[in-house]
Coordinates of C-alpha atoms in Angstrom, one line a residue:
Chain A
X21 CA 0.0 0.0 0.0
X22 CA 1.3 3.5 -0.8
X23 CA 1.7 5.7 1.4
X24 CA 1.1 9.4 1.1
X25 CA 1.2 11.7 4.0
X26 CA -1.3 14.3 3.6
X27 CA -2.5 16.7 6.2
X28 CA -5.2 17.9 6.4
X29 CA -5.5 20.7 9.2
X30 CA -6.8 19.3 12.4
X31 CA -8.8 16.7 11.4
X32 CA -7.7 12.6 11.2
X33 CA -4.4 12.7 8.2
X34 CA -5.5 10.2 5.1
X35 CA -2.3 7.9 5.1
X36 CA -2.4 5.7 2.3
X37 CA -4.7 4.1 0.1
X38 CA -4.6 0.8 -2.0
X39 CA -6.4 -0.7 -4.2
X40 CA -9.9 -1.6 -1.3
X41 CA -9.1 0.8 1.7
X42 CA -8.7 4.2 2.8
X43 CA -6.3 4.2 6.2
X44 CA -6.2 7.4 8.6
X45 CA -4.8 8.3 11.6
X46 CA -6.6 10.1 14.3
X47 CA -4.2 10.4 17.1
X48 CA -2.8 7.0 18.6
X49 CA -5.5 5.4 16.4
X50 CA -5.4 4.1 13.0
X51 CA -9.0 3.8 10.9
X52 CA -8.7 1.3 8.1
X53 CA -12.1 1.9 5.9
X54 CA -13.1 -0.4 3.5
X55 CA -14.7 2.3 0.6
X56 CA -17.6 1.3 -1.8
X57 CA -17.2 0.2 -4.9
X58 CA -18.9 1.7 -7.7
X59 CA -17.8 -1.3 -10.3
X60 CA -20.1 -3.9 -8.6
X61 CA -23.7 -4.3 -7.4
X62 CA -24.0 -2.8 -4.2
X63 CA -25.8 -5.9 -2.8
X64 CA -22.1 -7.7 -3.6
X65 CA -20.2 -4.8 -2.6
X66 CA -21.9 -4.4 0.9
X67 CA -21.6 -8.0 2.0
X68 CA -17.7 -8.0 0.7
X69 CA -16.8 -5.7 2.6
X70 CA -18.8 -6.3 5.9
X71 CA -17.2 -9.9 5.7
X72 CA -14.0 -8.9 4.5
X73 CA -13.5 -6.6 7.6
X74 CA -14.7 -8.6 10.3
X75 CA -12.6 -11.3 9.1
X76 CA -9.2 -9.0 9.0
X77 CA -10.0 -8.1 12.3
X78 CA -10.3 -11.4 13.1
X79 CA -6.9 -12.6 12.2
X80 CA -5.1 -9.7 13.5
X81 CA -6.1 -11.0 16.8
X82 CA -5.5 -14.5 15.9
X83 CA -2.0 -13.4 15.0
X84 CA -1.7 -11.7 18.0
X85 CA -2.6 -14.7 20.5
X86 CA -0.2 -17.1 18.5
X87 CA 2.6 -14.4 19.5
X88 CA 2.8 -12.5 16.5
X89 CA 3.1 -8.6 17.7
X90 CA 0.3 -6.9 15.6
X91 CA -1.8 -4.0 16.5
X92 CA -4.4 -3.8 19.4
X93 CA -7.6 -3.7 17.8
X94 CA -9.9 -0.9 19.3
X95 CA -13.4 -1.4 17.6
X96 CA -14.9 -2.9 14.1
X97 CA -18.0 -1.9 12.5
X98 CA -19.1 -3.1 9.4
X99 CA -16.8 -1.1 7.3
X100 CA -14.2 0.3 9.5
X101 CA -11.5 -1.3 12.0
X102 CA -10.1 0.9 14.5
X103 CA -6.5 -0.2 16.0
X104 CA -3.4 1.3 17.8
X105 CA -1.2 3.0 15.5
X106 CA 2.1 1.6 15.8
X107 CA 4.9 4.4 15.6
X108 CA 7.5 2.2 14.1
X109 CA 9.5 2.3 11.3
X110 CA 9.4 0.5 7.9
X111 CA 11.5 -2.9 8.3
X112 CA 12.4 -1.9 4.7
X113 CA 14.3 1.4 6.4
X114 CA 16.3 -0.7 8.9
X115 CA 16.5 -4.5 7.5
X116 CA 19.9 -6.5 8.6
X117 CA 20.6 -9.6 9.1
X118 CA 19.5 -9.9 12.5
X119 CA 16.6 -8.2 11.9
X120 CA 15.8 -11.0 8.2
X121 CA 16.0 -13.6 11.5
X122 CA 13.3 -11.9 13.3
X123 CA 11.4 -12.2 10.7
X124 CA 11.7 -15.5 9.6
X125 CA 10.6 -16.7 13.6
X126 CA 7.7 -14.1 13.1
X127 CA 6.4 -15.7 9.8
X128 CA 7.2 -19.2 11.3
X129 CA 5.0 -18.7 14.6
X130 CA 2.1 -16.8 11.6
X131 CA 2.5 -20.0 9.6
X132 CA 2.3 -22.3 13.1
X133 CA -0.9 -20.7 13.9
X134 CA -2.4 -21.4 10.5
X135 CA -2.4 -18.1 9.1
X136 CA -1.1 -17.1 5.8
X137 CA -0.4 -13.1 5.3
X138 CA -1.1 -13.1 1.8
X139 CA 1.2 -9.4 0.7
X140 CA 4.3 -10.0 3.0
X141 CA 6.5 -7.1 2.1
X142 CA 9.1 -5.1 4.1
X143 CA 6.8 -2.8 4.3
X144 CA 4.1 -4.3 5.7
X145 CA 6.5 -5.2 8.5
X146 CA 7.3 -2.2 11.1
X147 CA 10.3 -2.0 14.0
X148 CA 9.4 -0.3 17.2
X149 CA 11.9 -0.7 20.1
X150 CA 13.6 -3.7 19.0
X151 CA 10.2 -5.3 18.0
X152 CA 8.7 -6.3 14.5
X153 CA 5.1 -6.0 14.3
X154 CA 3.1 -7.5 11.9
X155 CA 0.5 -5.3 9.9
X156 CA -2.2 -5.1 6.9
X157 CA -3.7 -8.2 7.3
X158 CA -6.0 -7.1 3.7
X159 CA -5.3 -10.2 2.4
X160 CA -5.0 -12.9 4.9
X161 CA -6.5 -16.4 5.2
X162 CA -6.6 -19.4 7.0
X163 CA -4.6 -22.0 4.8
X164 CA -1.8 -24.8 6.2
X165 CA -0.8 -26.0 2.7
X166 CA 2.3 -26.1 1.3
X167 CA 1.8 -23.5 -1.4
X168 CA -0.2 -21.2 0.4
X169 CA 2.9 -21.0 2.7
X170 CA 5.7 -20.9 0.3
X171 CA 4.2 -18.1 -1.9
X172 CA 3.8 -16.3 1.5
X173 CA 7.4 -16.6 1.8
X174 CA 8.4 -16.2 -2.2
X175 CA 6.1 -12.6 -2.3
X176 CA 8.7 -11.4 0.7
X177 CA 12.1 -12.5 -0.9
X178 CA 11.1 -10.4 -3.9
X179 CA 10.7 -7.5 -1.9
X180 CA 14.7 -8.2 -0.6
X181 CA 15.7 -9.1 -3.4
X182 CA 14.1 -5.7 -5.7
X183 CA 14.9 -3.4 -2.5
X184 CA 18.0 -4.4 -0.8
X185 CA 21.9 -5.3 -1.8
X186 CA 22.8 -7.9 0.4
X187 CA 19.1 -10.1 -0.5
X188 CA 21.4 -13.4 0.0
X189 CA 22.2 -12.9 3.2
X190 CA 19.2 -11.7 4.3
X191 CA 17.1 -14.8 3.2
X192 CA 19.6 -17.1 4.8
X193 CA 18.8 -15.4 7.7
X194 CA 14.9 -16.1 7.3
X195 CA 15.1 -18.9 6.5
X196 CA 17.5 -19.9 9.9
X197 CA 14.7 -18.1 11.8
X198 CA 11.4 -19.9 10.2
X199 CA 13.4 -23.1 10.6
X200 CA 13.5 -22.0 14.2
X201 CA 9.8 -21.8 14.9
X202 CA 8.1 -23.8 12.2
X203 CA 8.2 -27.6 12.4
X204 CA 8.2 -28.4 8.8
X205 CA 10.5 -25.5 7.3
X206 CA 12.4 -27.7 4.7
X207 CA 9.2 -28.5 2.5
X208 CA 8.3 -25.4 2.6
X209 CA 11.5 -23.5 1.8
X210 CA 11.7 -26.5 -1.0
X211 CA 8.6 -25.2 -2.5
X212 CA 9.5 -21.3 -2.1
X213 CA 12.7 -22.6 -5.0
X214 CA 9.9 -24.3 -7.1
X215 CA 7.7 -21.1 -7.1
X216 CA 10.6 -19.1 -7.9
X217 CA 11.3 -21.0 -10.5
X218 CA 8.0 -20.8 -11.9
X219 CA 8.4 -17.3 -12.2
X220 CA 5.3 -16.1 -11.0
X221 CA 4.5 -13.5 -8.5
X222 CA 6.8 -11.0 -9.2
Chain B
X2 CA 12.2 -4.1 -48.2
X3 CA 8.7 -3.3 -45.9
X4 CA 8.4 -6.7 -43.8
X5 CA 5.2 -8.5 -44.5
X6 CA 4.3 -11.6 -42.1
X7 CA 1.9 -14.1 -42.3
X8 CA -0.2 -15.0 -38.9
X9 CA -2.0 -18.3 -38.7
X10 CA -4.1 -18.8 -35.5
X11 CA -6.0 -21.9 -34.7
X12 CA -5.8 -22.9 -30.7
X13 CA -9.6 -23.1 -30.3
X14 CA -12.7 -22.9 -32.5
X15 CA -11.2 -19.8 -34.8
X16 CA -9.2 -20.9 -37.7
X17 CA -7.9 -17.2 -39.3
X18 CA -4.7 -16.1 -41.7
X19 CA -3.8 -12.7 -41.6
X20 CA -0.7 -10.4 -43.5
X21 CA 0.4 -7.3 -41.2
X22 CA 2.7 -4.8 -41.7
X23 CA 3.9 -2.5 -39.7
X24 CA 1.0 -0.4 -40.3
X25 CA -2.2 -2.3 -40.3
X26 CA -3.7 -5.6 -41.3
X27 CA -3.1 -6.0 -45.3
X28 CA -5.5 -9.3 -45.9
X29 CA -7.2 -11.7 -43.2
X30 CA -9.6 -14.1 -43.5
X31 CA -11.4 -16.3 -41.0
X32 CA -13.2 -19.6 -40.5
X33 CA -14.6 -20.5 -38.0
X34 CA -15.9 -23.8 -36.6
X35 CA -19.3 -24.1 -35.2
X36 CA -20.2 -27.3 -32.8
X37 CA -23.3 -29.0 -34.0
X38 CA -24.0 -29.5 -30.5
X39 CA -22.5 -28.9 -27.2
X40 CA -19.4 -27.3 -26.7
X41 CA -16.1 -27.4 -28.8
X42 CA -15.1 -30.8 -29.7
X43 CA -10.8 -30.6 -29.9
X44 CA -10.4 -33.7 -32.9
X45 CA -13.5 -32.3 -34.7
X46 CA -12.3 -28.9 -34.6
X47 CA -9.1 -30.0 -35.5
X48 CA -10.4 -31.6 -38.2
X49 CA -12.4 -28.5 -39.2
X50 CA -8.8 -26.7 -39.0
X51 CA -7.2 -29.3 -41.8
X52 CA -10.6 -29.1 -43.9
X53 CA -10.1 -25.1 -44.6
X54 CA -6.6 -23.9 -43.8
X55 CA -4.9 -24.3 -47.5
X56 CA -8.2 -22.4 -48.5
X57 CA -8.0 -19.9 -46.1
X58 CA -4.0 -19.3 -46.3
X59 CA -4.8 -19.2 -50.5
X60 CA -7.4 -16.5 -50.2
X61 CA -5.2 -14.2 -47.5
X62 CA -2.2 -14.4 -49.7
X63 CA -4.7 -14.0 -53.0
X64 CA -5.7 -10.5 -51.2
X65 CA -2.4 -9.3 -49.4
X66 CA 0.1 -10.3 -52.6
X67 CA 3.1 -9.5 -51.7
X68 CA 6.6 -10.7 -50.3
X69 CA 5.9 -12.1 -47.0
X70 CA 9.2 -12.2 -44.6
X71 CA 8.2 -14.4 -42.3
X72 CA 5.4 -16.9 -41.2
X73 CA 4.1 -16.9 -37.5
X74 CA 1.6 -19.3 -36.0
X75 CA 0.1 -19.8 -31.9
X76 CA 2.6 -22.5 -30.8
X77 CA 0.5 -22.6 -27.6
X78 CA -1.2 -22.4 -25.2
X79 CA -4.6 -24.1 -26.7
X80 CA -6.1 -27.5 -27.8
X81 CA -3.3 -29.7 -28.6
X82 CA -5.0 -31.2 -31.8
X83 CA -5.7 -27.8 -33.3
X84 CA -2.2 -26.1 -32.7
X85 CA -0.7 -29.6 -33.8
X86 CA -3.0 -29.0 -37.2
X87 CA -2.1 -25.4 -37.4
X88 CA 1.6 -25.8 -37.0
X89 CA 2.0 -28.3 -39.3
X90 CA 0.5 -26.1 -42.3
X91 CA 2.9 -23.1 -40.8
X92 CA 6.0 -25.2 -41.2
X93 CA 5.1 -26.3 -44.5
X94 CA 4.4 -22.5 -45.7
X95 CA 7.6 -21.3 -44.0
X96 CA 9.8 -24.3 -45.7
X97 CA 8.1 -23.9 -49.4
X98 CA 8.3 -19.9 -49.2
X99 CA 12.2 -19.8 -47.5
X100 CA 11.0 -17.4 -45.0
X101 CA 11.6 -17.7 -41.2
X102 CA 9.1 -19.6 -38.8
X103 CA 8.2 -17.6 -35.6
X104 CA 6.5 -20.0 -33.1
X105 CA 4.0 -16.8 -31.2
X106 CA 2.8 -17.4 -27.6
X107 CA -1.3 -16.8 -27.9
X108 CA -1.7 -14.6 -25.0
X109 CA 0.7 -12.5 -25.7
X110 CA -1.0 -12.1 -28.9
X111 CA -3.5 -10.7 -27.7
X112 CA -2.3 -7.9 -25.3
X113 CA 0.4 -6.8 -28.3
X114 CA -2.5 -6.3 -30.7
X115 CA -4.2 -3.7 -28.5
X116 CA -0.7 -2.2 -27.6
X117 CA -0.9 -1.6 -31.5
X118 CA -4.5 -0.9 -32.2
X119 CA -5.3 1.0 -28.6
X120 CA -2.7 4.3 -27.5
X121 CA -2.1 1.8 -24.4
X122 CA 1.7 1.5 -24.3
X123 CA 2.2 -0.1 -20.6
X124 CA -0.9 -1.4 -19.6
X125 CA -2.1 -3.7 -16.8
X126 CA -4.2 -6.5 -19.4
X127 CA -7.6 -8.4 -18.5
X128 CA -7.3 -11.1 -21.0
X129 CA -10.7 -13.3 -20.8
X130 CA -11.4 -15.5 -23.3
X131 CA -12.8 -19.2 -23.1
X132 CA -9.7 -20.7 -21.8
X133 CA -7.9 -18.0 -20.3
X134 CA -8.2 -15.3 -17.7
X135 CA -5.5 -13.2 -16.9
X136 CA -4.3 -10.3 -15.6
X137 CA -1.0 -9.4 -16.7
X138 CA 1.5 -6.7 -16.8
X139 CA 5.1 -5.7 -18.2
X140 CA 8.1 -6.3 -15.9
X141 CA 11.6 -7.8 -16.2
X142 CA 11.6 -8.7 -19.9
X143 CA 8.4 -10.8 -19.8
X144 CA 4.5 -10.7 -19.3
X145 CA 4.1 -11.2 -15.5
X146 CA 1.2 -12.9 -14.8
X147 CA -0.2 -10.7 -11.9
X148 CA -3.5 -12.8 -11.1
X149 CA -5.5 -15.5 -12.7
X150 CA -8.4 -17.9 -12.9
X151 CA -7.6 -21.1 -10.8
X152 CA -9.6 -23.9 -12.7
X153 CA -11.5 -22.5 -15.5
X154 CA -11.9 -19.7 -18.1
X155 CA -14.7 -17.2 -17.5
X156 CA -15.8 -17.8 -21.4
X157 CA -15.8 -21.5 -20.3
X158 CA -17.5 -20.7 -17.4
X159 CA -20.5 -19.2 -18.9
X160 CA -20.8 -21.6 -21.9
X161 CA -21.3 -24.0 -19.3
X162 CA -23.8 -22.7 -17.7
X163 CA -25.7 -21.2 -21.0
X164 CA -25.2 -25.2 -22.5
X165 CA -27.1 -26.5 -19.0
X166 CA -30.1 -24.0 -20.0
X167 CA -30.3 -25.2 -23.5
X168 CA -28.5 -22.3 -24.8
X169 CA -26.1 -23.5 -27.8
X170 CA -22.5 -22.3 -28.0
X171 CA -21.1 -19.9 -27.6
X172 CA -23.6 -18.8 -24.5
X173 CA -21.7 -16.1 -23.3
X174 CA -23.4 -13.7 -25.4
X175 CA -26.9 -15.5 -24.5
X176 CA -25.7 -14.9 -21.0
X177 CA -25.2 -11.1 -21.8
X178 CA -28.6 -10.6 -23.5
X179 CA -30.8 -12.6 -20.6
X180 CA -29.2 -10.8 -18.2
X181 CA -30.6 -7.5 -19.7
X182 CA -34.3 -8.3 -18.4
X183 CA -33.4 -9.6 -14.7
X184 CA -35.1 -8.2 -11.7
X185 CA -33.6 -8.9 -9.3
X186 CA -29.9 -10.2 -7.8
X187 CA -29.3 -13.5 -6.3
X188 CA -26.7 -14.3 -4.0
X189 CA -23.9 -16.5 -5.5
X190 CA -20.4 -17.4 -4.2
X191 CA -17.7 -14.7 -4.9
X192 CA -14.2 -16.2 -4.9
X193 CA -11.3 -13.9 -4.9
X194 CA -8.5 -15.8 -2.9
X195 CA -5.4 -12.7 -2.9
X196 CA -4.6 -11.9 -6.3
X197 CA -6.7 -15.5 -8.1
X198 CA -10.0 -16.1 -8.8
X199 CA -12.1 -19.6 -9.4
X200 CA -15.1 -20.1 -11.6
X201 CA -15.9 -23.1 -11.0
X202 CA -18.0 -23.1 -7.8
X203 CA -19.7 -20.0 -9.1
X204 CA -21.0 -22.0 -12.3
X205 CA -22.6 -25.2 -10.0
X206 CA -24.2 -22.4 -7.5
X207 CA -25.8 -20.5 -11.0
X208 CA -27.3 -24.1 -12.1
X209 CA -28.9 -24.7 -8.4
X210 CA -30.1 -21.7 -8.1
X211 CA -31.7 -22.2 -11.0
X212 CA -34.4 -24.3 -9.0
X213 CA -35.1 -20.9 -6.8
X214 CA -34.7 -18.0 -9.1
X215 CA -35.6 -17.1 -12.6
X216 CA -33.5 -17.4 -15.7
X217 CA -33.1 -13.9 -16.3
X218 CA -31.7 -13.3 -12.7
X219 CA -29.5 -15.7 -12.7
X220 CA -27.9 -15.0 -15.9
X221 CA -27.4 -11.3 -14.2
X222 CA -26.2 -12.2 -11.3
X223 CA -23.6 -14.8 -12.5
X224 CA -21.9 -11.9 -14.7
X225 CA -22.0 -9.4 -11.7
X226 CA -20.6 -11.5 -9.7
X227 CA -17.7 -12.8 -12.0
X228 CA -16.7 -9.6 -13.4
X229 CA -16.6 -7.7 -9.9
X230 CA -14.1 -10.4 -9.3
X231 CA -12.1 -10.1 -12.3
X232 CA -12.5 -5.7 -12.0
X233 CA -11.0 -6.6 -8.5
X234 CA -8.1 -8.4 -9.4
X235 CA -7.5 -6.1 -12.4
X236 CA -8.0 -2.9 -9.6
X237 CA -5.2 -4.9 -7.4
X238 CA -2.5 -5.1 -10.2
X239 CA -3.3 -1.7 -11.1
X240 CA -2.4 -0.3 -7.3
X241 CA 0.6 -3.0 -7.1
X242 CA 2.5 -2.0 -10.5
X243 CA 1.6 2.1 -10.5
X244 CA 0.8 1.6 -13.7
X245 CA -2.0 3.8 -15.2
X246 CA -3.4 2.0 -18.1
X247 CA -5.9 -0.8 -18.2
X248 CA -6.2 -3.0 -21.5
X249 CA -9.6 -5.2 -22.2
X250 CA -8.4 -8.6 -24.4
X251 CA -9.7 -11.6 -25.3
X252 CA -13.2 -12.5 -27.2
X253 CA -15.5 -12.3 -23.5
X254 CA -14.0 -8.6 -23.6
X255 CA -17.3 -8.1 -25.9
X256 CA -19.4 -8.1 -22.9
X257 CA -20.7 -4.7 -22.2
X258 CA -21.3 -5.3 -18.6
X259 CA -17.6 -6.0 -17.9
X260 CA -16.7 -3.0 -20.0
X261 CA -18.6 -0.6 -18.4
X262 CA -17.4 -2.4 -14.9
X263 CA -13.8 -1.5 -16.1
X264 CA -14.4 1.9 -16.8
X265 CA -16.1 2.5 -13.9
X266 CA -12.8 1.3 -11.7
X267 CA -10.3 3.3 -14.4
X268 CA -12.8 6.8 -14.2
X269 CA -12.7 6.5 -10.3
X270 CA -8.6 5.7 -9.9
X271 CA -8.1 8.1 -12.5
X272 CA -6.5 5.9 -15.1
X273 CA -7.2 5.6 -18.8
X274 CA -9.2 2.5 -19.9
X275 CA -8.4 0.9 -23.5
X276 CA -10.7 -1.7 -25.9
X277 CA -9.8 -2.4 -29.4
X278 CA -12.1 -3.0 -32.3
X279 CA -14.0 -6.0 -31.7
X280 CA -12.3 -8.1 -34.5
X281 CA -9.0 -7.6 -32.1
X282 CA -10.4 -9.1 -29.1
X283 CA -11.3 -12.2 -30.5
X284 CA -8.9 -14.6 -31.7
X285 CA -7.6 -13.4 -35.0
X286 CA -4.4 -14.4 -37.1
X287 CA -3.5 -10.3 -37.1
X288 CA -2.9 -10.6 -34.0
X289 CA -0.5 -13.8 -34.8
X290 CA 1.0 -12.0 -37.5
X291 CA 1.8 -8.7 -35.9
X292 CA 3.3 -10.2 -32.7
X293 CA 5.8 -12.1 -35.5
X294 CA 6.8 -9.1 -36.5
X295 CA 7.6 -7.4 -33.6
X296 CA 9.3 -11.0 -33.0
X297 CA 11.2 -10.9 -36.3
X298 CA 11.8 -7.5 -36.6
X299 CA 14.0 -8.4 -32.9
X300 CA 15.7 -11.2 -34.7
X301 CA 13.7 -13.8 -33.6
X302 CA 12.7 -17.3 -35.1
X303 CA 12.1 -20.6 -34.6
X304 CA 13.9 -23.5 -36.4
X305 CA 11.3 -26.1 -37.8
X306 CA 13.4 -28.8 -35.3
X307 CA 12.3 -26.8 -32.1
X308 CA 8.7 -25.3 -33.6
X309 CA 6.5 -28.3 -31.6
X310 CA 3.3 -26.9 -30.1
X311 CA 3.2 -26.4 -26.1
X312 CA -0.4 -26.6 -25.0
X313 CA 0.6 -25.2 -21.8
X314 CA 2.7 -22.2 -22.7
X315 CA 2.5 -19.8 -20.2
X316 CA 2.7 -16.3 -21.3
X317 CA 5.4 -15.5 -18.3
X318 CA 7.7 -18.3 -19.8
X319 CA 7.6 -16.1 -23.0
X320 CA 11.4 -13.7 -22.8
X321 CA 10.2 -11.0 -24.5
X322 CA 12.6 -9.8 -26.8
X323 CA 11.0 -6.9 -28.4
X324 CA 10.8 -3.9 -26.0

């Protein structure tokens, strides 16, 4: 998701907008709005996004019980979730090798709980006091296959490997973290190669 | 010399030869195979395909007489029997005229002829036709494939359903017109799973709910709900890539419905929305013939030895070697 900064006076600052939501801040809270679409039936639109938010909400929660930092969430209504902003900084900003490891045990315990992020990017990851959270849970779903796992993993590789230099030595570092903290790494990282190879994704 | 290729394109039920140049389509001429019943039978089609192609090749070089460069053909993806058929007629043209051989992936085709006919220049493409459904984009040297269908074609999709109503093929267009006196919406299953989409559990739920609803609002609501999903996934790929140009391919791109969807998304995100002339969404051997000669014009071509067709060919497996 982009993110453009734009104040506006006093009142909540739009933050970014992708292709389904609008997110703004309104002091220590973040608003993530799901806004209509004119395209489709409003009959399919409303029940999309009522559905789709409650179940984002959902599995940030989820995420967060199976020890995956993510933000507290604060309310839900049928189109809007309300959670703590997290004052971090993009892992994108700050990524080392330590840091790759982090996030390898944080997608490991994710991938333990059943949980599949769906748009893993380094920027969808933020570091607050020595802490990755885990955010924009737009596209997630329950999966434990295989696949579902491994193109988790594949869609954050690209992102080291278009945005940062040393991308080898950060994915060995992943992938010694997720071997940490998921049971059944090897298949998986196995499969992340075949995808790869597929050249899909990008 | 101006280069002159010849396209043939046969993966389906459309058998058509075409001469481009650089400018426009010089000569094309189509035949097309119609089921007697049911949906497209691969061997008979096939067998429609080696009935007419010296025919149509005669009459397309009869109209656009002139030195022709290079012959290109679909070497995939599509029904194995046909692409066999069609190749083998493409190799024989290529060896008795001297010229090159240019084996063309299909999809690719289709997105380069409405980067030619259309002012799109880097588009995100929805590419729905029987088969396929796509959405792709420009990246690295090749046609990414940014989301697609995960079982079958959306043209596939509503032929189905239109053949278990009676309707004869191709029912998409039967779909289209039904849906036009629908009253009301009925609730069927909407599968978008990140950046994919399915079909196939849409098109059982449209023939059960055939036993609650009407015709009319089924028809309706099967094309709302499968081209919100495919709008979505287009909408995605647009916020993902920046780019700011959508392109409409492939022969279910005639719906009116799904165009107006499209434009909807591209007015409200700002972007500019493109559709070729109808006889460019279908399959058409201009389309075969002008994406050889962006190919030959790079110095591309395929030996005879390495021309066999891939039913499978993915357009991402395709190095593009022409931009």
């Amino acid at each position: 998701m982009a993110i453009v900064n734009m104040a506006i006076g006093g009142s909540p600052t739009i933050f970014a907008s992708g292709a389904e939501a609008m997110i703004t801040l309104d002091g220590n809270t973040i608003i993530k709005t799901r806004v209509q679409k004119r395209y489709r039936l409003k009959e399919i639109d409303e029940t999309l996004r009522i559905s789709r938010t409650k179940a984002e909400a959902r599995l940030i929660s989820e995420a967060r019980r199976c020890g995956v930092p993510t933000p507290i969430i604060k309310d839900v209504t049928e189109f809007e979730i309300k959670m703590e902003y997290i004052n971090g900084t993009s892992l994108k900003n700050v990524i080392n090798p330590s840091l790759a490891g982090q996030t390898g045990e944080l997608i490991g315990r994710l991938h333990t709980c059943g949980i599949v992020h769906g748009d893993l990017t380094t920027s969808n990851i933020l570091f607050k006091d020595g802490k990755l959270y885990l955010i924009d849970f737009g596209l997630a779903y329950l999966d434990k296959t295989v696949e579902a796992r491994g193109v988790d993993i594949h869609v954050l590789f690209q992102t080291f490997e278009s945005t940062h230099e040393n991308h080898d030595e950060l994915i060995e570092a992943f992938k010694d973290g997720y071997s940490r903290m998921f049971g059944n790494a090897c298949e998986i990282l196995e499969r992340v190669k075949e995808i790869e190879s597929r050249g899909r994704y990008a | 010399m101006k280069i002159s290729i010849l396209g043939l394109e046969g993966t389906a039920w459309n058998l058509s030869a075409a001469i481009v140049d650089e400018n426009d389509v010089i000569a094309e001429t189509t035949a097309t195979y119609i089921p007697a019943s049911g949906g497209i039978h691969p061997r008979e089609a096939a067998q429609h395909h080696a009935n007419h192609i010296a025919d149509i090749v005669r009459q397309t070089l009869k109209k656009g007489g002139r030195n022709i460069s290079a012959v290109a053909f679909s070497i995939g993806p599509g029904l194995g029997p046909c692409l066999r058929t069609v190749a083998t007629a493409a190799r024989a043209l290529a060896l008795s005229l001297e010229v090159p051989l240019i084996g063309v992936n299909h999809c690719i085709a289709h997105i380069e002829v409405g980067r030619w006919k259309t002012p799109a220049k880097d588009p995100v493409t929805l590419y729905v036709s029987g088969a396929n459904s796509q959405v792709l984009a420009y990246r690295k040297g090749r046609y990414r494939v940014f989301g697609e269908t995960l079982d079958i074609g959306i043209g596939n999709a509503l032929d189905k359903f239109a053949r278990s109503v009676g309707l004869s093929h191709p029912g998409g267009p039967k779909v289209e017109e039904l849906a036009r006196q629908a009253k009301q919406y009925v609730p069927l299953p909407y599968t978008v799973k990140g950046m994919d989409f399915s079909f196939s559990g849409l098109t059982t739920a449209a023939q059960e709910a055939l036993k609650r609803a009407a015709l009319p609002d089924v028809c309706h609501s099967f094309q709302e709900t499968a081209f919100a999903m495919l709008t979505e996934v287009t909408e995605r790929a647009v916020a993902h890539t920046g780019k700011n140009e959508v392109l409409l391919a492939g022969g279910v791109g005639a719906n009116l419905r799904l165009r107006e969807m499209l434009a909807i998304m591209c007015e409200d995100r700002g972007i500019k929305f493109y559709v070729p002339e109808k006889r460019f969404m279908g399959d058409n051997g201009a389309m075969i013939a002008y994406l050889g000669l962006l190919m030959y014009k790079s110095g591309y071509s395929t030996p005879v030895p390495d021309s066999r067709v891939n039913p499978g060919f993915r357009p991402d497996d395709a190095v593009v070697t022409w931009q």
